[in-house]
């Protein structure tokens, strides 16, 4: 079993920055790709970013490309999402997820409970 706990959310003004963290426990996650997703009120959950187990490969949604950066520290069992130039439309609950494979794929087996990000205009 894997537990994922997100932190770092909060209220920020448009144009500001936040860094989200996702700490994994229960077993090593260094062989799994990781992803970040978000869900805004009244909308479906959407993909934000993903990173391979080595950190050598990343993938971003077009809406965040150039503004968000995903990274990981396998020694700390933690994945990060640095969010810059935030916009009101980035407001959502952000979730991290553990991919089933070492490379980025569409299969995620474990999810955190989410952290709220609110961007004020």
PDB file of N, CA, C and O in Angstrom, residues 50-115:
ATOM      1  N   UNK A  50       3.656  15.129 -15.508  1.00  0.00           N
ATOM      2  CA  UNK A  50       4.127  13.814 -15.082  1.00  0.00           C
ATOM      3  C   UNK A  50       5.633  13.737 -15.242  1.00  0.00           C
ATOM      4  O   UNK A  50       6.223  14.476 -16.044  1.00  0.00           O
ATOM      5  N   UNK A  51       6.236  12.822 -14.490  1.00  0.00           N
ATOM      6  CA  UNK A  51       7.680  12.661 -14.522  1.00  0.00           C
ATOM      7  C   UNK A  51       8.019  11.177 -14.401  1.00  0.00           C
ATOM      8  O   UNK A  51       7.388  10.447 -13.640  1.00  0.00           O
ATOM      9  N   UNK A  52       8.997  10.741 -15.170  1.00  0.00           N
ATOM     10  CA  UNK A  52       9.415   9.347 -15.124  1.00  0.00           C
ATOM     11  C   UNK A  52      10.146   9.049 -13.824  1.00  0.00           C
ATOM     12  O   UNK A  52      10.501   9.963 -13.071  1.00  0.00           O
ATOM     13  N   UNK A  53      10.413   7.775 -13.565  1.00  0.00           N
ATOM     14  CA  UNK A  53      11.040   7.408 -12.288  1.00  0.00           C
ATOM     15  C   UNK A  53      12.427   8.008 -12.160  1.00  0.00           C
ATOM     16  O   UNK A  53      12.862   8.363 -11.070  1.00  0.00           O
ATOM     17  N   UNK A  54      13.134   8.137 -13.242  1.00  0.00           N
ATOM     18  CA  UNK A  54      14.485   8.687 -13.180  1.00  0.00           C
ATOM     19  C   UNK A  54      14.482  10.205 -13.145  1.00  0.00           C
ATOM     20  O   UNK A  54      15.509  10.827 -12.847  1.00  0.00           O
ATOM     21  N   UNK A  55      13.344  10.786 -13.496  1.00  0.00           N
ATOM     22  CA  UNK A  55      13.292  12.239 -13.601  1.00  0.00           C
ATOM     23  C   UNK A  55      13.762  12.760 -14.943  1.00  0.00           C
ATOM     24  O   UNK A  55      13.714  13.956 -15.212  1.00  0.00           O
ATOM     25  N   UNK A  56      14.178  11.857 -15.812  1.00  0.00           N
ATOM     26  CA  UNK A  56      14.733  12.279 -17.081  1.00  0.00           C
ATOM     27  C   UNK A  56      13.713  12.614 -18.140  1.00  0.00           C
ATOM     28  O   UNK A  56      14.048  13.204 -19.162  1.00  0.00           O
ATOM     29  N   UNK A  57      12.476  12.257 -17.891  1.00  0.00           N
ATOM     30  CA  UNK A  57      11.426  12.521 -18.860  1.00  0.00           C
ATOM     31  C   UNK A  57      10.242  13.172 -18.158  1.00  0.00           C
ATOM     32  O   UNK A  57       9.802  12.709 -17.105  1.00  0.00           O
ATOM     33  N   UNK A  58       9.769  14.267 -18.719  1.00  0.00           N
ATOM     34  CA  UNK A  58       8.614  14.969 -18.162  1.00  0.00           C
ATOM     35  C   UNK A  58       7.598  15.245 -19.259  1.00  0.00           C
ATOM     36  O   UNK A  58       7.933  15.275 -20.451  1.00  0.00           O
ATOM     37  N   UNK A  59       6.380  15.464 -18.820  1.00  0.00           N
ATOM     38  CA  UNK A  59       5.276  15.744 -19.743  1.00  0.00           C
ATOM     39  C   UNK A  59       4.366  16.770 -19.084  1.00  0.00           C
ATOM     40  O   UNK A  59       4.118  16.691 -17.876  1.00  0.00           O
ATOM     41  N   UNK A  60       3.895  17.723 -19.883  1.00  0.00           N
ATOM     42  CA  UNK A  60       3.053  18.782 -19.336  1.00  0.00           C
ATOM     43  C   UNK A  60       1.806  18.980 -20.191  1.00  0.00           C
ATOM     44  O   UNK A  60       1.834  18.810 -21.413  1.00  0.00           O
ATOM     45  N   UNK A  61       0.739  19.388 -19.528  1.00  0.00           N
ATOM     46  CA  UNK A  61      -0.424  19.845 -20.260  1.00  0.00           C
ATOM     47  C   UNK A  61      -0.084  21.173 -20.942  1.00  0.00           C
ATOM     48  O   UNK A  61       0.704  21.965 -20.413  1.00  0.00           O
ATOM     49  N   UNK A  62      -0.679  21.405 -22.085  1.00  0.00           N
ATOM     50  CA  UNK A  62      -0.390  22.642 -22.818  1.00  0.00           C
ATOM     51  C   UNK A  62      -0.701  23.881 -21.978  1.00  0.00           C
ATOM     52  O   UNK A  62      -0.023  24.900 -22.093  1.00  0.00           O
ATOM     53  N   UNK A  63      -1.716  23.776 -21.136  1.00  0.00           N
ATOM     54  CA  UNK A  63      -2.159  24.930 -20.365  1.00  0.00           C
ATOM     55  C   UNK A  63      -1.147  25.375 -19.310  1.00  0.00           C
ATOM     56  O   UNK A  63      -1.225  26.510 -18.822  1.00  0.00           O
ATOM     57  N   UNK A  64      -0.208  24.496 -18.952  1.00  0.00           N
ATOM     58  CA  UNK A  64       0.761  24.852 -17.906  1.00  0.00           C
ATOM     59  C   UNK A  64       2.198  24.864 -18.422  1.00  0.00           C
ATOM     60  O   UNK A  64       3.107  25.243 -17.686  1.00  0.00           O
ATOM     61  N   UNK A  65       2.380  24.470 -19.651  1.00  0.00           N
ATOM     62  CA  UNK A  65       3.733  24.380 -20.208  1.00  0.00           C
ATOM     63  C   UNK A  65       4.407  25.738 -20.163  1.00  0.00           C
ATOM     64  O   UNK A  65       3.831  26.754 -20.536  1.00  0.00           O
ATOM     65  N   UNK A  66       5.637  25.750 -19.681  1.00  0.00           N
ATOM     66  CA  UNK A  66       6.391  26.991 -19.559  1.00  0.00           C
ATOM     67  C   UNK A  66       6.165  27.728 -18.255  1.00  0.00           C
ATOM     68  O   UNK A  66       6.901  28.664 -17.938  1.00  0.00           O
ATOM     69  N   UNK A  67       5.151  27.314 -17.494  1.00  0.00           N
ATOM     70  CA  UNK A  67       4.865  27.964 -16.201  1.00  0.00           C
ATOM     71  C   UNK A  67       5.082  27.021 -15.026  1.00  0.00           C
ATOM     72  O   UNK A  67       5.490  27.458 -13.948  1.00  0.00           O
ATOM     73  N   UNK A  68       4.786  25.749 -15.221  1.00  0.00           N
ATOM     74  CA  UNK A  68       4.909  24.753 -14.166  1.00  0.00           C
ATOM     75  C   UNK A  68       6.104  23.849 -14.447  1.00  0.00           C
ATOM     76  O   UNK A  68       6.431  23.557 -15.603  1.00  0.00           O
ATOM     77  N   UNK A  69       6.726  23.382 -13.364  1.00  0.00           N
ATOM     78  CA  UNK A  69       7.839  22.445 -13.476  1.00  0.00           C
ATOM     79  C   UNK A  69       7.665  21.317 -12.472  1.00  0.00           C
ATOM     80  O   UNK A  69       7.502  21.570 -11.273  1.00  0.00           O
ATOM     81  N   UNK A  70       7.701  20.093 -12.970  1.00  0.00           N
ATOM     82  CA  UNK A  70       7.618  18.925 -12.097  1.00  0.00           C
ATOM     83  C   UNK A  70       9.021  18.393 -11.861  1.00  0.00           C
ATOM     84  O   UNK A  70       9.863  18.397 -12.770  1.00  0.00           O
ATOM     85  N   UNK A  71       9.275  17.956 -10.631  1.00  0.00           N
ATOM     86  CA  UNK A  71      10.576  17.379 -10.293  1.00  0.00           C
ATOM     87  C   UNK A  71      10.376  16.357  -9.192  1.00  0.00           C
ATOM     88  O   UNK A  71       9.284  16.250  -8.629  1.00  0.00           O
ATOM     89  N   UNK A  72      11.431  15.615  -8.890  1.00  0.00           N
ATOM     90  CA  UNK A  72      11.318  14.616  -7.845  1.00  0.00           C
ATOM     91  C   UNK A  72      12.643  14.427  -7.141  1.00  0.00           C
ATOM     92  O   UNK A  72      13.710  14.662  -7.730  1.00  0.00           O
ATOM     93  N   UNK A  73      12.545  13.973  -5.902  1.00  0.00           N
ATOM     94  CA  UNK A  73      13.717  13.612  -5.108  1.00  0.00           C
ATOM     95  C   UNK A  73      13.452  12.213  -4.580  1.00  0.00           C
ATOM     96  O   UNK A  73      12.719  12.034  -3.595  1.00  0.00           O
ATOM     97  N   UNK A  74      14.007  11.229  -5.240  1.00  0.00           N
ATOM     98  CA  UNK A  74      13.721   9.845  -4.868  1.00  0.00           C
ATOM     99  C   UNK A  74      14.265   9.497  -3.494  1.00  0.00           C
ATOM    100  O   UNK A  74      13.724   8.628  -2.803  1.00  0.00           O
ATOM    101  N   UNK A  75      15.324  10.158  -3.067  1.00  0.00           N
ATOM    102  CA  UNK A  75      15.870   9.905  -1.727  1.00  0.00           C
ATOM    103  C   UNK A  75      14.881  10.324  -0.648  1.00  0.00           C
ATOM    104  O   UNK A  75      14.891   9.777   0.459  1.00  0.00           O
ATOM    105  N   UNK A  76      14.044  11.305  -0.978  1.00  0.00           N
ATOM    106  CA  UNK A  76      13.049  11.793  -0.025  1.00  0.00           C
ATOM    107  C   UNK A  76      11.651  11.277  -0.326  1.00  0.00           C
ATOM    108  O   UNK A  76      10.685  11.665   0.339  1.00  0.00           O
ATOM    109  N   UNK A  77      11.533  10.428  -1.343  1.00  0.00           N
ATOM    110  CA  UNK A  77      10.215   9.919  -1.746  1.00  0.00           C
ATOM    111  C   UNK A  77       9.217  11.054  -1.958  1.00  0.00           C
ATOM    112  O   UNK A  77       8.053  10.972  -1.545  1.00  0.00           O
ATOM    113  N   UNK A  78       9.661  12.097  -2.623  1.00  0.00           N
ATOM    114  CA  UNK A  78       8.839  13.288  -2.784  1.00  0.00           C
ATOM    115  C   UNK A  78       8.879  13.774  -4.220  1.00  0.00           C
ATOM    116  O   UNK A  78       9.937  13.758  -4.861  1.00  0.00           O
ATOM    117  N   UNK A  79       7.738  14.194  -4.709  1.00  0.00           N
ATOM    118  CA  UNK A  79       7.629  14.825  -6.022  1.00  0.00           C
ATOM    119  C   UNK A  79       7.093  16.242  -5.821  1.00  0.00           C
ATOM    120  O   UNK A  79       6.314  16.491  -4.892  1.00  0.00           O
ATOM    121  N   UNK A  80       7.551  17.153  -6.648  1.00  0.00           N
ATOM    122  CA  UNK A  80       7.217  18.562  -6.505  1.00  0.00           C
ATOM    123  C   UNK A  80       6.544  19.095  -7.767  1.00  0.00           C
ATOM    124  O   UNK A  80       6.741  18.575  -8.868  1.00  0.00           O
ATOM    125  N   UNK A  81       5.789  20.156  -7.573  1.00  0.00           N
ATOM    126  CA  UNK A  81       5.241  20.890  -8.705  1.00  0.00           C
ATOM    127  C   UNK A  81       5.447  22.374  -8.425  1.00  0.00           C
ATOM    128  O   UNK A  81       4.782  22.942  -7.554  1.00  0.00           O
ATOM    129  N   UNK A  82       6.413  22.962  -9.113  1.00  0.00           N
ATOM    130  CA  UNK A  82       6.657  24.395  -9.001  1.00  0.00           C
ATOM    131  C   UNK A  82       5.729  25.109  -9.971  1.00  0.00           C
ATOM    132  O   UNK A  82       5.779  24.850 -11.174  1.00  0.00           O
ATOM    133  N   UNK A  83       4.913  26.005  -9.444  1.00  0.00           N
ATOM    134  CA  UNK A  83       3.923  26.697 -10.261  1.00  0.00           C
ATOM    135  C   UNK A  83       4.227  28.188 -10.245  1.00  0.00           C
ATOM    136  O   UNK A  83       4.167  28.819  -9.190  1.00  0.00           O
ATOM    137  N   UNK A  84       4.557  28.723 -11.393  1.00  0.00           N
ATOM    138  CA  UNK A  84       4.867  30.144 -11.537  1.00  0.00           C
ATOM    139  C   UNK A  84       3.835  30.818 -12.438  1.00  0.00           C
ATOM    140  O   UNK A  84       3.107  30.146 -13.167  1.00  0.00           O
ATOM    141  N   UNK A  85       3.806  32.124 -12.389  1.00  0.00           N
ATOM    142  CA  UNK A  85       2.891  32.910 -13.230  1.00  0.00           C
ATOM    143  C   UNK A  85       1.463  32.371 -13.135  1.00  0.00           C
ATOM    144  O   UNK A  85       0.796  32.155 -14.142  1.00  0.00           O
ATOM    145  N   UNK A  86       1.019  32.160 -11.927  1.00  0.00           N
ATOM    146  CA  UNK A  86      -0.293  31.549 -11.722  1.00  0.00           C
ATOM    147  C   UNK A  86      -1.405  32.446 -12.218  1.00  0.00           C
ATOM    148  O   UNK A  86      -1.335  33.686 -12.133  1.00  0.00           O
ATOM    149  N   UNK A  87      -2.453  31.800 -12.724  1.00  0.00           N
ATOM    150  CA  UNK A  87      -3.619  32.484 -13.261  1.00  0.00           C
ATOM    151  C   UNK A  87      -4.859  32.045 -12.484  1.00  0.00           C
ATOM    152  O   UNK A  87      -4.888  30.946 -11.928  1.00  0.00           O
ATOM    153  N   UNK A  88      -5.898  32.856 -12.486  1.00  0.00           N
ATOM    154  CA  UNK A  88      -7.134  32.434 -11.795  1.00  0.00           C
ATOM    155  C   UNK A  88      -7.654  31.089 -12.288  1.00  0.00           C
ATOM    156  O   UNK A  88      -8.211  30.317 -11.498  1.00  0.00           O
ATOM    157  N   UNK A  89      -7.449  30.792 -13.558  1.00  0.00           N
ATOM    158  CA  UNK A  89      -7.925  29.513 -14.097  1.00  0.00           C
ATOM    159  C   UNK A  89      -7.112  28.317 -13.621  1.00  0.00           C
ATOM    160  O   UNK A  89      -7.477  27.173 -13.902  1.00  0.00           O
ATOM    161  N   UNK A  90      -6.041  28.564 -12.877  1.00  0.00           N
ATOM    162  CA  UNK A  90      -5.293  27.463 -12.261  1.00  0.00           C
ATOM    163  C   UNK A  90      -5.917  27.046 -10.933  1.00  0.00           C
ATOM    164  O   UNK A  90      -5.479  26.065 -10.330  1.00  0.00           O
ATOM    165  N   UNK A  91      -6.918  27.774 -10.481  1.00  0.00           N
ATOM    166  CA  UNK A  91      -7.598  27.434  -9.230  1.00  0.00           C
ATOM    167  C   UNK A  91      -8.218  26.052  -9.327  1.00  0.00           C
ATOM    168  O   UNK A  91      -8.990  25.766 -10.238  1.00  0.00           O
ATOM    169  N   UNK A  92      -7.865  25.185  -8.379  1.00  0.00           N
ATOM    170  CA  UNK A  92      -8.341  23.799  -8.398  1.00  0.00           C
ATOM    171  C   UNK A  92      -7.793  23.078  -7.180  1.00  0.00           C
ATOM    172  O   UNK A  92      -6.921  23.589  -6.476  1.00  0.00           O
ATOM    173  N   UNK A  93      -8.299  21.878  -6.975  1.00  0.00           N
ATOM    174  CA  UNK A  93      -7.669  20.947  -6.046  1.00  0.00           C
ATOM    175  C   UNK A  93      -6.640  20.155  -6.840  1.00  0.00           C
ATOM    176  O   UNK A  93      -6.961  19.591  -7.896  1.00  0.00           O
ATOM    177  N   UNK A  94      -5.420  20.132  -6.345  1.00  0.00           N
ATOM    178  CA  UNK A  94      -4.328  19.446  -7.035  1.00  0.00           C
ATOM    179  C   UNK A  94      -4.035  18.116  -6.348  1.00  0.00           C
ATOM    180  O   UNK A  94      -3.902  18.061  -5.115  1.00  0.00           O
ATOM    181  N   UNK A  95      -3.922  17.078  -7.175  1.00  0.00           N
ATOM    182  CA  UNK A  95      -3.688  15.730  -6.690  1.00  0.00           C
ATOM    183  C   UNK A  95      -2.391  15.181  -7.274  1.00  0.00           C
ATOM    184  O   UNK A  95      -2.117  15.376  -8.458  1.00  0.00           O
ATOM    185  N   UNK A  96      -1.639  14.460  -6.458  1.00  0.00           N
ATOM    186  CA  UNK A  96      -0.542  13.705  -7.029  1.00  0.00           C
ATOM    187  C   UNK A  96      -0.969  12.247  -7.127  1.00  0.00           C
ATOM    188  O   UNK A  96      -1.890  11.795  -6.438  1.00  0.00           O
ATOM    189  N   UNK A  97      -0.316  11.533  -8.020  1.00  0.00           N
ATOM    190  CA  UNK A  97      -0.682  10.151  -8.278  1.00  0.00           C
ATOM    191  C   UNK A  97       0.552   9.338  -8.637  1.00  0.00           C
ATOM    192  O   UNK A  97       1.486   9.854  -9.256  1.00  0.00           O
ATOM    193  N   UNK A  98       0.506   8.068  -8.251  1.00  0.00           N
ATOM    194  CA  UNK A  98       1.607   7.138  -8.519  1.00  0.00           C
ATOM    195  C   UNK A  98       1.285   6.328  -9.761  1.00  0.00           C
ATOM    196  O   UNK A  98       0.246   5.646  -9.817  1.00  0.00           O
ATOM    197  N   UNK A  99       2.159   6.417 -10.753  1.00  0.00           N
ATOM    198  CA  UNK A  99       1.951   5.655 -11.979  1.00  0.00           C
ATOM    199  C   UNK A  99       2.325   4.193 -11.771  1.00  0.00           C
ATOM    200  O   UNK A  99       3.171   3.876 -10.929  1.00  0.00           O
ATOM    201  N   UNK A 100       1.698   3.329 -12.544  1.00  0.00           N
ATOM    202  CA  UNK A 100       1.980   1.915 -12.403  1.00  0.00           C
ATOM    203  C   UNK A 100       3.353   1.550 -12.950  1.00  0.00           C
ATOM    204  O   UNK A 100       3.951   0.568 -12.516  1.00  0.00           O
ATOM    205  N   UNK A 101       3.869   2.355 -13.851  1.00  0.00           N
ATOM    206  CA  UNK A 101       5.088   2.005 -14.549  1.00  0.00           C
ATOM    207  C   UNK A 101       6.215   2.988 -14.273  1.00  0.00           C
ATOM    208  O   UNK A 101       5.999   4.046 -13.696  1.00  0.00           O
ATOM    209  N   UNK A 102       7.395   2.662 -14.733  1.00  0.00           N
ATOM    210  CA  UNK A 102       8.544   3.541 -14.540  1.00  0.00           C
ATOM    211  C   UNK A 102       8.513   4.713 -15.500  1.00  0.00           C
ATOM    212  O   UNK A 102       9.047   5.782 -15.207  1.00  0.00           O
ATOM    213  N   UNK A 103       7.884   4.509 -16.641  1.00  0.00           N
ATOM    214  CA  UNK A 103       7.744   5.590 -17.609  1.00  0.00           C
ATOM    215  C   UNK A 103       6.340   6.171 -17.495  1.00  0.00           C
ATOM    216  O   UNK A 103       5.431   5.552 -16.955  1.00  0.00           O
ATOM    217  N   UNK A 104       6.180   7.359 -18.013  1.00  0.00           N
ATOM    218  CA  UNK A 104       4.879   8.015 -17.931  1.00  0.00           C
ATOM    219  C   UNK A 104       3.872   7.250 -18.777  1.00  0.00           C
ATOM    220  O   UNK A 104       4.125   6.962 -19.951  1.00  0.00           O
ATOM    221  N   UNK A 105       2.757   6.927 -18.185  1.00  0.00           N
ATOM    222  CA  UNK A 105       1.675   6.258 -18.898  1.00  0.00           C
ATOM    223  C   UNK A 105       0.365   6.813 -18.384  1.00  0.00           C
ATOM    224  O   UNK A 105       0.339   7.707 -17.542  1.00  0.00           O
ATOM    225  N   UNK A 106      -0.746   6.280 -18.873  1.00  0.00           N
ATOM    226  CA  UNK A 106      -2.068   6.741 -18.450  1.00  0.00           C
ATOM    227  C   UNK A 106      -2.603   5.989 -17.234  1.00  0.00           C
ATOM    228  O   UNK A 106      -3.732   6.221 -16.825  1.00  0.00           O
ATOM    229  N   UNK A 107      -1.803   5.086 -16.675  1.00  0.00           N
ATOM    230  CA  UNK A 107      -2.274   4.233 -15.590  1.00  0.00           C
ATOM    231  C   UNK A 107      -1.705   4.685 -14.256  1.00  0.00           C
ATOM    232  O   UNK A 107      -0.502   4.589 -14.025  1.00  0.00           O
ATOM    233  N   UNK A 108      -2.581   5.156 -13.404  1.00  0.00           N
ATOM    234  CA  UNK A 108      -2.199   5.595 -12.059  1.00  0.00           C
ATOM    235  C   UNK A 108      -2.950   4.752 -11.039  1.00  0.00           C
ATOM    236  O   UNK A 108      -4.166   4.632 -11.101  1.00  0.00           O
ATOM    237  N   UNK A 109      -2.216   4.190 -10.098  1.00  0.00           N
ATOM    238  CA  UNK A 109      -2.808   3.246  -9.161  1.00  0.00           C
ATOM    239  C   UNK A 109      -3.137   3.863  -7.806  1.00  0.00           C
ATOM    240  O   UNK A 109      -4.014   3.356  -7.101  1.00  0.00           O
ATOM    241  N   UNK A 110      -2.424   4.897  -7.407  1.00  0.00           N
ATOM    242  CA  UNK A 110      -2.646   5.497  -6.099  1.00  0.00           C
ATOM    243  C   UNK A 110      -2.763   7.009  -6.241  1.00  0.00           C
ATOM    244  O   UNK A 110      -2.066   7.623  -7.057  1.00  0.00           O
ATOM    245  N   UNK A 111      -3.622   7.570  -5.400  1.00  0.00           N
ATOM    246  CA  UNK A 111      -3.903   9.012  -5.446  1.00  0.00           C
ATOM    247  C   UNK A 111      -3.836   9.606  -4.050  1.00  0.00           C
ATOM    248  O   UNK A 111      -4.192   8.953  -3.070  1.00  0.00           O
ATOM    249  N   UNK A 112      -3.379  10.848  -3.985  1.00  0.00           N
ATOM    250  CA  UNK A 112      -3.440  11.574  -2.743  1.00  0.00           C
ATOM    251  C   UNK A 112      -4.814  12.180  -2.550  1.00  0.00           C
ATOM    252  O   UNK A 112      -5.698  12.054  -3.410  1.00  0.00           O
ATOM    253  N   UNK A 113      -4.990  12.872  -1.433  1.00  0.00           N
ATOM    254  CA  UNK A 113      -6.296  13.455  -1.128  1.00  0.00           C
ATOM    255  C   UNK A 113      -6.439  14.877  -1.637  1.00  0.00           C
ATOM    256  O   UNK A 113      -7.536  15.443  -1.585  1.00  0.00           O
ATOM    257  N   UNK A 114      -5.356  15.443  -2.102  1.00  0.00           N
ATOM    258  CA  UNK A 114      -5.441  16.743  -2.760  1.00  0.00           C
ATOM    259  C   UNK A 114      -5.097  17.919  -1.868  1.00  0.00           C
ATOM    260  O   UNK A 114      -5.210  17.850  -0.644  1.00  0.00           O
ATOM    261  N   UNK A 115      -4.687  18.996  -2.519  1.00  0.00           N
ATOM    262  CA  UNK A 115      -4.423  20.254  -1.830  1.00  0.00           C
ATOM    263  C   UNK A 115      -5.017  21.383  -2.652  1.00  0.00           C
ATOM    264  O   UNK A 115      -4.900  21.399  -3.877  1.00  0.00           O
TER     265      UNK A 115
END
